[in-house]
Amino acid sequence: MNKRILAPSILSADYLHFADSISLIEKSKAPWVHIDIMDGSFVPNFTFGPPLVKALRKITNLFFDVHLMVNNPQNHFESFVQAGADALTFHYENVIHHHRLIEQIHDMGKKAGISIVPSTPVSVLQEILPFADIVLIMTVNPGFGGQKLIPQCVEKIKQLQQIRSESGYNYKVSVDGGINNQTLPLVLDAGVDIVVSGSAFFSGNLNWS
Ligand code: DX5
Ligand code: ZN
């Protein structure tokens, strides 16, 4: 029995039939849905906004794991929470006051996550780890689905698990990018808690049991 959480990413859903994609997630063993928000500035692509989150909230009770790949993420916390987000994850790289943002998310009663891109080391998170609920390790450069996992990033999962066991912190470690049947064993062996998968999940190339 796999105690890890699968979070299919609707970045790779059927955009003409979102409700069908949500049904597919519900029929799988996934309790979460990962929602990638891109602003065409922090990352070179655009995706969804609060109206889509609100529409999906009406048809499912899945946990909404919202990944904010946007500049000034704090400007958008409230609208995503009102739309139905359960967790908000922002990026380390474009924020100064990480602790303040985590507190803002907690004040709204939601889980707070922090994410790092492949070129950012785990060490920079040292002072924020006691406060985070989710640490999202990107194993591709954010912006697009269907990219190849960068194997060097997998070591970061192990580092975070080690820090957690030594310190007694409570965060969950999530991995995002290039997870399929070939790469899943690597991240499971590294001790990941949450597995995000977009293209492999929706194309039937992720066996989860
Ligand atoms: C990439 C997104 C991912 C994306 C992963 O910028 O953050 O969540 O959906 O897609 P796959 O699983 O196709 O790499
Ligand atoms: Zn994501």
Coordinates of N, CA and C and ligand atoms in Angstrom, one line a residue:
M1 N 0.9 -1.2 0.0 CA 0.0 0.0 0.0 C 0.9 1.2 0.0
N2 N 0.6 2.1 -0.9 CA 1.4 3.3 -1.1 C 0.9 4.5 -0.2
K3 N 1.6 4.9 0.8 CA 1.1 5.9 1.6 C 1.4 7.3 1.1
R4 N 2.1 7.3 0.0 CA 2.5 8.6 -0.6 C 1.2 9.2 -1.3
I5 N 1.2 10.5 -1.4 CA 0.0 11.2 -2.0 C 0.3 11.5 -3.5
L6 N -0.6 11.0 -4.4 CA -0.5 11.4 -5.8 C -1.3 12.6 -6.1
A7 N -0.6 13.6 -6.7 CA -1.3 14.9 -7.1 C -1.2 15.1 -8.6
P8 N -2.2 14.5 -9.3 CA -2.2 14.7 -10.8 C -2.3 16.2 -11.1
S9 N -1.5 16.6 -12.1 CA -1.5 18.1 -12.5 C -2.4 18.3 -13.7
I10 N -3.4 19.2 -13.5 CA -4.3 19.4 -14.6 C -3.7 20.3 -15.7
L11 N -2.4 20.6 -15.6 CA -1.7 21.2 -16.7 C -1.9 20.4 -18.0
S12 N -1.9 19.0 -17.7 CA -2.0 18.1 -18.9 C -3.4 17.5 -19.1
A13 N -4.4 18.2 -18.4 CA -5.8 17.7 -18.6 C -6.3 18.0 -20.0
D14 N -7.5 17.5 -20.3 CA -8.2 17.8 -21.6 C -8.9 19.2 -21.4
Y15 N -8.4 20.2 -22.0 CA -8.9 21.6 -21.7 C -10.3 21.8 -22.2
L16 N -10.8 20.9 -23.1 CA -12.1 21.0 -23.6 C -13.1 20.2 -22.7
H17 N -12.5 19.4 -21.8 CA -13.4 18.6 -20.9 C -12.8 18.5 -19.5
F18 N -12.7 19.6 -18.8 CA -12.0 19.6 -17.5 C -12.8 18.6 -16.5
A19 N -14.1 18.6 -16.6 CA -14.9 17.8 -15.7 C -14.5 16.3 -15.9
D20 N -14.3 15.9 -17.1 CA -13.9 14.5 -17.3 C -12.5 14.2 -16.7
S21 N -11.6 15.2 -16.8 CA -10.3 15.0 -16.2 C -10.3 14.9 -14.7
I22 N -11.2 15.7 -14.1 CA -11.4 15.6 -12.6 C -12.0 14.2 -12.3
S23 N -12.9 13.7 -13.1 CA -13.5 12.4 -12.8 C -12.4 11.3 -12.9
L24 N -11.5 11.5 -13.9 CA -10.4 10.5 -14.0 C -9.5 10.5 -12.7
I25 N -9.3 11.7 -12.2 CA -8.4 11.8 -11.0 C -9.2 11.2 -9.8
E26 N -10.5 11.4 -9.7 CA -11.3 10.9 -8.6 C -11.3 9.3 -8.7
K27 N -11.3 8.8 -9.9 CA -11.3 7.4 -10.1 C -10.0 6.7 -9.8
S28 N -8.9 7.5 -9.9 CA -7.6 7.0 -9.6 C -7.5 7.0 -8.0
K29 N -6.3 6.7 -7.5 CA -6.2 6.7 -6.0 C -5.7 8.1 -5.5
A30 N -5.8 9.1 -6.4 CA -5.2 10.4 -6.0 C -6.2 11.2 -5.2
P31 N -5.8 11.6 -4.0 CA -6.7 12.5 -3.2 C -6.5 14.0 -3.5
W32 N -5.4 14.3 -4.2 CA -5.1 15.7 -4.5 C -5.2 16.0 -6.0
V33 N -5.4 17.3 -6.3 CA -5.2 17.7 -7.7 C -4.2 18.9 -7.6
H34 N -3.2 18.9 -8.5 CA -2.2 19.9 -8.6 C -2.6 20.9 -9.6
I35 N -2.7 22.2 -9.3 CA -3.1 23.2 -10.2 C -2.0 24.2 -10.4
D36 N -1.4 24.2 -11.6 CA -0.3 25.0 -12.0 C -0.8 26.4 -12.5
I37 N -0.4 27.4 -11.7 CA -0.7 28.8 -12.1 C 0.5 29.5 -12.7
M38 N 0.5 29.9 -13.9 CA 1.6 30.5 -14.6 C 1.2 31.9 -15.1
D39 N 2.2 32.9 -15.0 CA 1.8 34.3 -15.3 C 2.5 34.8 -16.6
G40 N 3.3 34.0 -17.3 CA 4.0 34.5 -18.5 C 5.1 35.5 -18.1
S41 N 5.5 35.6 -16.8 CA 6.5 36.5 -16.4 C 7.6 35.7 -15.6
F42 N 7.1 35.1 -14.5 CA 8.0 34.3 -13.7 C 8.4 33.1 -14.5
V43 N 7.5 32.6 -15.3 CA 7.7 31.4 -16.2 C 7.2 31.8 -17.6
P44 N 7.8 31.2 -18.6 CA 7.4 31.6 -20.0 C 6.2 30.9 -20.5
N45 N 5.1 30.9 -19.7 CA 3.9 30.3 -20.2 C 2.7 30.8 -19.3
F46 N 1.5 30.7 -19.8 CA 0.3 31.1 -19.1 C -0.5 29.9 -18.9
T47 N -1.3 29.9 -17.8 CA -2.3 28.8 -17.6 C -3.6 29.3 -17.1
F48 N -3.9 29.1 -15.8 CA -5.2 29.3 -15.3 C -5.2 30.4 -14.2
G49 N -6.5 30.8 -13.9 CA -6.6 31.8 -12.8 C -7.7 31.3 -11.8
P50 N -8.1 32.2 -10.9 CA -9.1 31.8 -9.9 C -10.4 31.3 -10.5
P51 N -10.9 31.9 -11.6 CA -12.2 31.4 -12.1 C -12.2 29.9 -12.4
L52 N -11.1 29.4 -13.0 CA -11.1 27.9 -13.2 C -11.1 27.1 -11.9
V53 N -10.3 27.6 -10.9 CA -10.3 26.9 -9.6 C -11.7 26.9 -9.0
K54 N -12.4 28.0 -9.1 CA -13.8 28.2 -8.6 C -14.7 27.2 -9.3
A55 N -14.6 27.1 -10.6 CA -15.5 26.2 -11.3 C -15.2 24.7 -11.0
L56 N -14.0 24.4 -10.8 CA -13.6 23.0 -10.5 C -14.1 22.7 -9.0
R57 N -14.0 23.7 -8.2 CA -14.4 23.5 -6.8 C -15.8 23.0 -6.6
K58 N -16.6 23.4 -7.6 CA -18.1 23.1 -7.6 C -18.3 21.6 -7.9
I59 N -17.3 20.9 -8.5 CA -17.6 19.6 -9.0 C -16.8 18.5 -8.2
T60 N -15.9 19.0 -7.3 CA -15.1 18.0 -6.6 C -14.7 18.4 -5.2
N61 N -14.5 17.4 -4.3 CA -13.9 17.7 -3.0 C -12.4 17.3 -2.9
L62 N -11.8 17.0 -4.0 CA -10.4 16.8 -4.0 C -9.6 17.9 -3.4
F63 N -8.5 17.6 -2.8 CA -7.6 18.7 -2.2 C -7.0 19.5 -3.3
F64 N -7.1 20.8 -3.3 CA -6.6 21.6 -4.3 C -5.2 22.2 -3.9
D65 N -4.2 21.6 -4.6 CA -2.8 21.9 -4.3 C -2.4 23.0 -5.4
V66 N -2.4 24.2 -5.1 CA -2.2 25.3 -6.0 C -0.7 25.7 -6.0
H67 N -0.1 25.6 -7.2 CA 1.3 25.9 -7.4 C 1.4 27.2 -8.1
L68 N 1.9 28.3 -7.4 CA 1.9 29.6 -8.0 C 3.2 29.9 -8.6
M69 N 3.3 29.8 -9.9 CA 4.5 30.2 -10.6 C 4.3 31.6 -11.2
V70 N 4.2 32.5 -10.3 CA 3.8 33.9 -10.6 C 4.7 34.9 -9.8
N71 N 4.9 36.1 -10.4 CA 5.5 37.1 -9.6 C 4.5 37.7 -8.7
N72 N 5.0 38.3 -7.6 CA 4.1 38.9 -6.5 C 3.0 37.9 -6.1
P73 N 3.4 36.7 -5.8 CA 2.3 35.7 -5.5 C 1.3 36.2 -4.4
Q74 N 1.9 37.0 -3.4 CA 1.0 37.4 -2.3 C -0.2 38.2 -2.7
N75 N -0.1 38.8 -3.9 CA -1.2 39.6 -4.4 C -2.4 38.7 -4.8
H76 N -2.2 37.4 -4.9 CA -3.2 36.5 -5.4 C -3.7 35.5 -4.4
F77 N -3.1 35.5 -3.2 CA -3.5 34.5 -2.2 C -5.0 34.5 -2.0
E78 N -5.5 35.7 -1.7 CA -6.9 35.7 -1.3 C -7.9 35.2 -2.4
S79 N -7.6 35.6 -3.6 CA -8.5 35.2 -4.7 C -8.5 33.7 -4.9
F80 N -7.3 33.1 -4.8 CA -7.2 31.6 -4.9 C -7.9 30.9 -3.7
V81 N -7.7 31.5 -2.6 CA -8.3 30.8 -1.4 C -9.9 30.9 -1.5
Q82 N -10.3 32.1 -1.9 CA -11.8 32.3 -2.1 C -12.3 31.3 -3.2
A83 N -11.5 31.1 -4.2 CA -11.9 30.2 -5.3 C -11.9 28.7 -4.9
G84 N -11.2 28.4 -3.7 CA -11.3 27.0 -3.3 C -10.0 26.3 -3.1
A85 N -8.9 27.0 -3.1 CA -7.5 26.4 -2.9 C -7.4 25.9 -1.4
D86 N -6.8 24.7 -1.3 CA -6.5 24.2 0.1 C -5.1 24.4 0.5
A87 N -4.2 24.4 -0.5 CA -2.8 24.7 -0.2 C -2.3 25.7 -1.3
L88 N -1.4 26.6 -0.8 CA -0.8 27.6 -1.8 C 0.7 27.4 -1.7
T89 N 1.3 27.1 -2.8 CA 2.8 27.0 -2.8 C 3.3 28.1 -3.7
F90 N 4.3 28.9 -3.1 CA 4.9 30.0 -3.9 C 6.4 29.6 -4.0
H91 N 7.1 30.4 -4.9 CA 8.5 30.0 -5.1 C 9.4 30.8 -4.2
Y92 N 10.5 30.2 -3.8 CA 11.6 30.9 -3.1 C 12.2 32.0 -3.9
E93 N 12.4 31.8 -5.2 CA 13.3 32.6 -6.0 C 12.8 34.0 -6.2
N94 N 11.5 34.3 -6.2 CA 11.1 35.7 -6.5 C 10.4 36.3 -5.3
V95 N 10.7 35.9 -4.1 CA 10.1 36.4 -2.9 C 11.2 36.8 -1.9
I96 N 11.0 37.9 -1.2 CA 11.9 38.3 -0.2 C 11.4 37.8 1.2
H97 N 10.2 38.1 1.5 CA 9.7 37.9 2.8 C 8.9 36.6 2.9
H98 N 9.7 35.5 2.8 CA 9.1 34.1 2.8 C 8.3 33.8 4.0
H99 N 8.8 34.2 5.1 CA 8.1 33.9 6.4 C 6.8 34.7 6.5
R100 N 6.8 35.9 6.1 CA 5.6 36.7 6.1 C 4.5 36.1 5.2
L101 N 4.9 35.6 4.0 CA 3.9 35.0 3.1 C 3.3 33.7 3.6
I102 N 4.2 32.9 4.3 CA 3.7 31.7 4.9 C 2.7 32.0 6.0
E103 N 3.0 33.0 6.8 CA 2.0 33.4 7.8 C 0.7 33.9 7.2
Q104 N 0.8 34.6 6.1 CA -0.4 35.1 5.4 C -1.3 33.9 5.0
I105 N -0.7 32.9 4.5 CA -1.4 31.7 4.0 C -2.0 31.0 5.2
H106 N -1.2 30.9 6.3 CA -1.8 30.2 7.5 C -2.9 31.0 8.1
D107 N -2.8 32.3 8.1 CA -3.9 33.2 8.6 C -5.2 33.0 7.9
M108 N -5.1 32.5 6.7 CA -6.3 32.2 5.9 C -6.8 30.7 6.1
G109 N -6.1 30.0 7.0 CA -6.4 28.7 7.4 C -6.0 27.6 6.3
K110 N -5.0 28.0 5.5 CA -4.6 27.0 4.4 C -3.2 26.5 4.6
K111 N -2.8 25.5 3.9 CA -1.5 24.9 4.0 C -0.6 25.8 3.1
A112 N 0.6 26.0 3.6 CA 1.6 26.8 2.9 C 2.8 26.0 2.4
G113 N 3.1 26.2 1.1 CA 4.2 25.5 0.5 C 5.2 26.4 0.0
I114 N 6.5 26.0 -0.1 CA 7.5 26.8 -0.8 C 8.2 25.8 -1.8
S115 N 8.5 26.4 -2.9 CA 9.1 25.6 -4.0 C 10.5 26.1 -4.4
I116 N 11.3 25.2 -4.9 CA 12.6 25.7 -5.5 C 12.8 25.0 -6.9
V117 N 13.3 25.9 -7.8 CA 13.6 25.4 -9.1 C 14.9 24.6 -9.1
P118 N 15.2 23.9 -10.2 CA 16.4 23.0 -10.2 C 17.7 23.7 -9.8
S119 N 17.9 25.0 -10.1 CA 19.2 25.6 -9.9 C 19.3 26.2 -8.4
T120 N 18.2 26.0 -7.6 CA 18.3 26.6 -6.3 C 18.5 25.4 -5.3
P121 N 19.5 25.6 -4.4 CA 19.9 24.5 -3.5 C 18.9 24.5 -2.3
V122 N 18.8 23.3 -1.6 CA 18.0 23.2 -0.4 C 18.5 24.1 0.7
S123 N 19.8 24.4 0.7 CA 20.3 25.1 1.9 C 19.7 26.5 2.1
V124 N 19.2 27.1 1.0 CA 18.6 28.5 1.2 C 17.3 28.4 2.0
L125 N 16.8 27.2 2.1 CA 15.5 27.1 2.8 C 15.6 27.0 4.3
Q126 N 16.8 26.9 4.8 CA 17.1 26.5 6.2 C 16.2 27.3 7.2
E127 N 16.1 28.6 7.1 CA 15.3 29.4 8.1 C 13.8 29.3 7.9
I128 N 13.4 28.8 6.8 CA 11.9 28.8 6.5 C 11.3 27.4 6.8
L129 N 12.1 26.4 6.8 CA 11.6 25.0 6.9 C 10.8 24.8 8.2
P130 N 11.1 25.4 9.3 CA 10.2 25.1 10.5 C 8.8 25.6 10.3
F131 N 8.5 26.4 9.3 CA 7.2 27.0 9.1 C 6.4 26.4 7.9
A132 N 7.1 25.7 7.1 CA 6.4 25.3 5.8 C 5.6 24.0 6.1
D133 N 4.5 23.8 5.4 CA 3.8 22.6 5.4 C 4.2 21.7 4.2
I134 N 4.6 22.3 3.1 CA 5.0 21.6 1.9 C 6.3 22.2 1.4
V135 N 7.3 21.3 1.0 CA 8.4 21.8 0.3 C 8.4 21.1 -1.1
L136 N 8.2 21.9 -2.2 CA 8.0 21.4 -3.5 C 9.3 21.5 -4.3
I137 N 9.9 20.3 -4.6 CA 11.1 20.2 -5.3 C 10.8 20.1 -6.8
M138 N 11.2 21.1 -7.6 CA 11.0 21.0 -9.0 C 12.1 20.3 -9.6
T139 N 11.8 19.2 -10.4 CA 12.7 18.4 -11.0 C 12.8 18.7 -12.6
V140 N 12.1 19.7 -13.0 CA 12.3 20.3 -14.3 C 12.3 21.8 -14.1
N141 N 12.7 22.6 -15.1 CA 12.5 24.0 -15.1 C 11.0 24.3 -15.3
P142 N 10.4 25.1 -14.4 CA 9.0 25.3 -14.4 C 8.6 26.1 -15.7
G143 N 7.4 25.7 -16.1 CA 6.8 26.4 -17.3 C 6.0 25.5 -18.2
F144 N 6.5 24.3 -18.3 CA 5.8 23.4 -19.3 C 5.7 21.9 -18.7
G145 N 4.7 21.2 -19.2 CA 4.6 19.8 -18.8 C 5.4 19.0 -19.9
G146 N 5.6 17.7 -19.6 CA 6.2 16.8 -20.5 C 7.7 16.9 -20.7
Q147 N 8.4 17.6 -19.7 CA 9.8 17.7 -19.8 C 10.5 16.5 -19.1
K148 N 11.8 16.3 -19.3 CA 12.5 15.2 -18.7 C 13.0 15.6 -17.3
L149 N 12.8 14.7 -16.4 CA 13.3 14.9 -15.0 C 14.8 15.1 -15.0
I150 N 15.3 16.0 -14.2 CA 16.7 16.3 -14.1 C 17.2 15.4 -12.9
P151 N 17.9 14.4 -13.1 CA 18.2 13.4 -12.0 C 18.9 14.0 -10.8
Q152 N 19.8 15.0 -11.1 CA 20.5 15.6 -10.0 C 19.6 16.2 -8.9
C153 N 18.4 16.6 -9.3 CA 17.5 17.2 -8.3 C 16.9 16.2 -7.3
V154 N 17.0 15.0 -7.6 CA 16.4 13.9 -6.7 C 17.1 13.9 -5.4
E155 N 18.3 14.2 -5.3 CA 19.1 14.3 -4.1 C 18.5 15.2 -3.1
K156 N 17.9 16.3 -3.6 CA 17.3 17.3 -2.7 C 16.2 16.7 -1.8
I157 N 15.5 15.7 -2.4 CA 14.4 15.0 -1.6 C 15.0 14.3 -0.4
K158 N 16.2 13.7 -0.6 CA 16.9 13.0 0.5 C 17.3 14.0 1.5
Q159 N 17.9 15.1 1.0 CA 18.4 16.1 2.0 C 17.3 16.6 2.9
L160 N 16.1 16.9 2.3 CA 15.0 17.4 3.0 C 14.4 16.4 4.0
Q161 N 14.4 15.1 3.6 CA 14.0 14.1 4.5 C 14.9 14.0 5.7
Q162 N 16.2 14.1 5.4 CA 17.2 14.0 6.5 C 17.1 15.2 7.5
I163 N 16.9 16.4 6.9 CA 16.7 17.5 7.8 C 15.5 17.4 8.7
R164 N 14.4 16.9 8.0 CA 13.2 16.7 8.8 C 13.3 15.7 9.9
S165 N 14.0 14.6 9.7 CA 14.1 13.6 10.7 C 15.0 14.1 11.8
E166 N 16.0 14.9 11.5 CA 17.0 15.4 12.5 C 16.3 16.6 13.4
S167 N 15.4 17.3 12.7 CA 15.0 18.5 13.4 C 13.6 18.4 14.0
G168 N 12.8 17.4 13.5 CA 11.4 17.3 14.0 C 10.5 18.2 13.3
Y169 N 10.8 18.8 12.2 CA 9.9 19.6 11.4 C 8.8 18.8 10.8
N170 N 7.7 19.5 10.3 CA 6.5 18.7 9.9 C 6.2 18.8 8.4
Y171 N 7.1 19.5 7.6 CA 6.7 19.6 6.2 C 6.7 18.3 5.5
K172 N 5.9 18.3 4.4 CA 5.9 17.2 3.5 C 6.7 17.6 2.2
V173 N 7.4 16.6 1.7 CA 8.3 16.8 0.5 C 7.5 16.4 -0.7
S174 N 7.4 17.3 -1.6 CA 6.7 17.1 -2.9 C 7.7 17.2 -4.1
V175 N 7.4 16.4 -5.1 CA 8.2 16.5 -6.3 C 7.4 16.7 -7.5
D176 N 7.9 17.6 -8.4 CA 7.1 18.1 -9.5 C 8.0 18.2 -10.8
G177 N 7.6 17.4 -11.8 CA 8.3 17.5 -13.1 C 8.9 16.2 -13.6
G178 N 8.4 15.7 -14.7 CA 9.0 14.5 -15.3 C 8.8 13.2 -14.6
I179 N 7.8 13.1 -13.8 CA 7.5 11.8 -13.1 C 6.7 10.9 -14.0
N180 N 7.2 9.7 -14.3 CA 6.5 8.7 -15.0 C 6.9 7.3 -14.5
N181 N 6.5 6.3 -15.2 CA 6.8 5.0 -14.6 C 8.3 4.7 -14.5
Q182 N 9.1 5.4 -15.3 CA 10.6 5.2 -15.3 C 11.2 5.9 -14.1
T183 N 10.7 7.1 -13.8 CA 11.4 8.0 -12.8 C 10.7 7.9 -11.4
L184 N 9.5 7.3 -11.4 CA 8.8 7.2 -10.1 C 9.6 6.5 -9.0
P185 N 10.2 5.3 -9.4 CA 11.0 4.6 -8.4 C 12.1 5.5 -7.8
L186 N 12.7 6.3 -8.6 CA 13.8 7.2 -8.1 C 13.3 8.1 -6.9
V187 N 12.2 8.7 -7.1 CA 11.7 9.7 -6.1 C 11.1 9.0 -4.9
L188 N 10.5 7.8 -5.2 CA 9.9 7.0 -4.0 C 11.1 6.5 -3.2
D189 N 12.1 6.1 -3.8 CA 13.3 5.6 -3.0 C 13.9 6.7 -2.3
A190 N 13.9 7.9 -2.8 CA 14.5 9.1 -2.1 C 13.6 9.5 -0.9
G191 N 12.4 9.0 -0.8 CA 11.5 9.3 0.3 C 10.5 10.4 0.1
V192 N 10.1 10.6 -1.1 CA 9.2 11.7 -1.3 C 7.8 11.4 -0.7
D193 N 7.0 12.5 -0.3 CA 5.7 12.3 0.3 C 4.6 12.5 -0.7
I194 N 4.8 13.5 -1.6 CA 3.8 13.9 -2.6 C 4.4 13.8 -4.0
V195 N 3.7 13.2 -4.9 CA 4.2 13.0 -6.2 C 3.2 13.8 -7.2
V196 N 3.7 14.8 -7.9 CA 2.9 15.5 -8.9 C 3.2 14.8 -10.2
S197 N 2.2 14.6 -11.0 CA 2.4 14.1 -12.3 C 1.4 14.6 -13.3
G198 N 1.8 15.1 -14.4 CA 0.9 15.7 -15.4 C 0.8 14.8 -16.6
S199 N 1.8 14.9 -17.5 CA 1.6 14.2 -18.8 C 1.6 12.7 -18.6
A200 N 2.4 12.2 -17.7 CA 2.4 10.7 -17.6 C 1.0 10.2 -17.0
F201 N 0.5 10.9 -16.0 CA -0.8 10.5 -15.4 C -1.9 10.5 -16.5
F202 N -2.0 11.6 -17.3 CA -3.1 11.7 -18.2 C -2.9 10.9 -19.5
S203 N -1.6 10.4 -19.7 CA -1.5 9.6 -20.9 C -1.4 8.1 -20.5
G204 N -1.6 7.8 -19.2 CA -1.7 6.4 -18.8 C -0.3 5.8 -18.6
N205 N 0.7 6.7 -18.4 CA 2.1 6.2 -18.2 C 2.5 6.3 -16.7
L206 N 1.6 6.3 -15.8 CA 1.9 6.3 -14.4 C 1.1 5.2 -13.7
N207 N 1.8 4.2 -13.3 CA 1.1 3.1 -12.5 C 1.3 3.4 -11.0
W208 N 0.2 3.7 -10.4 CA 0.2 4.0 -9.0 C -0.6 3.0 -8.2
S209 N 0.0 2.4 -7.2 CA -0.8 1.4 -6.4 C -0.4 1.6 -5.0
Ligands
DX5_1 C1 5.7 22.5 -14.6 C2 4.6 22.2 -13.6 C3 4.2 20.8 -13.4 C4 3.8 20.0 -14.6 C5 4.4 18.7 -14.5 O1 6.1 23.8 -14.6 O2 4.8 22.8 -12.3 O3 3.3 20.7 -12.3 O4 2.4 19.9 -14.6 O5 4.2 18.1 -15.7 P1 4.9 16.7 -16.1 O6 4.4 15.7 -15.1 O7 4.3 16.5 -17.4 O8 6.4 16.9 -16.1
ZN2 ZN 3.5 22.3 -10.6

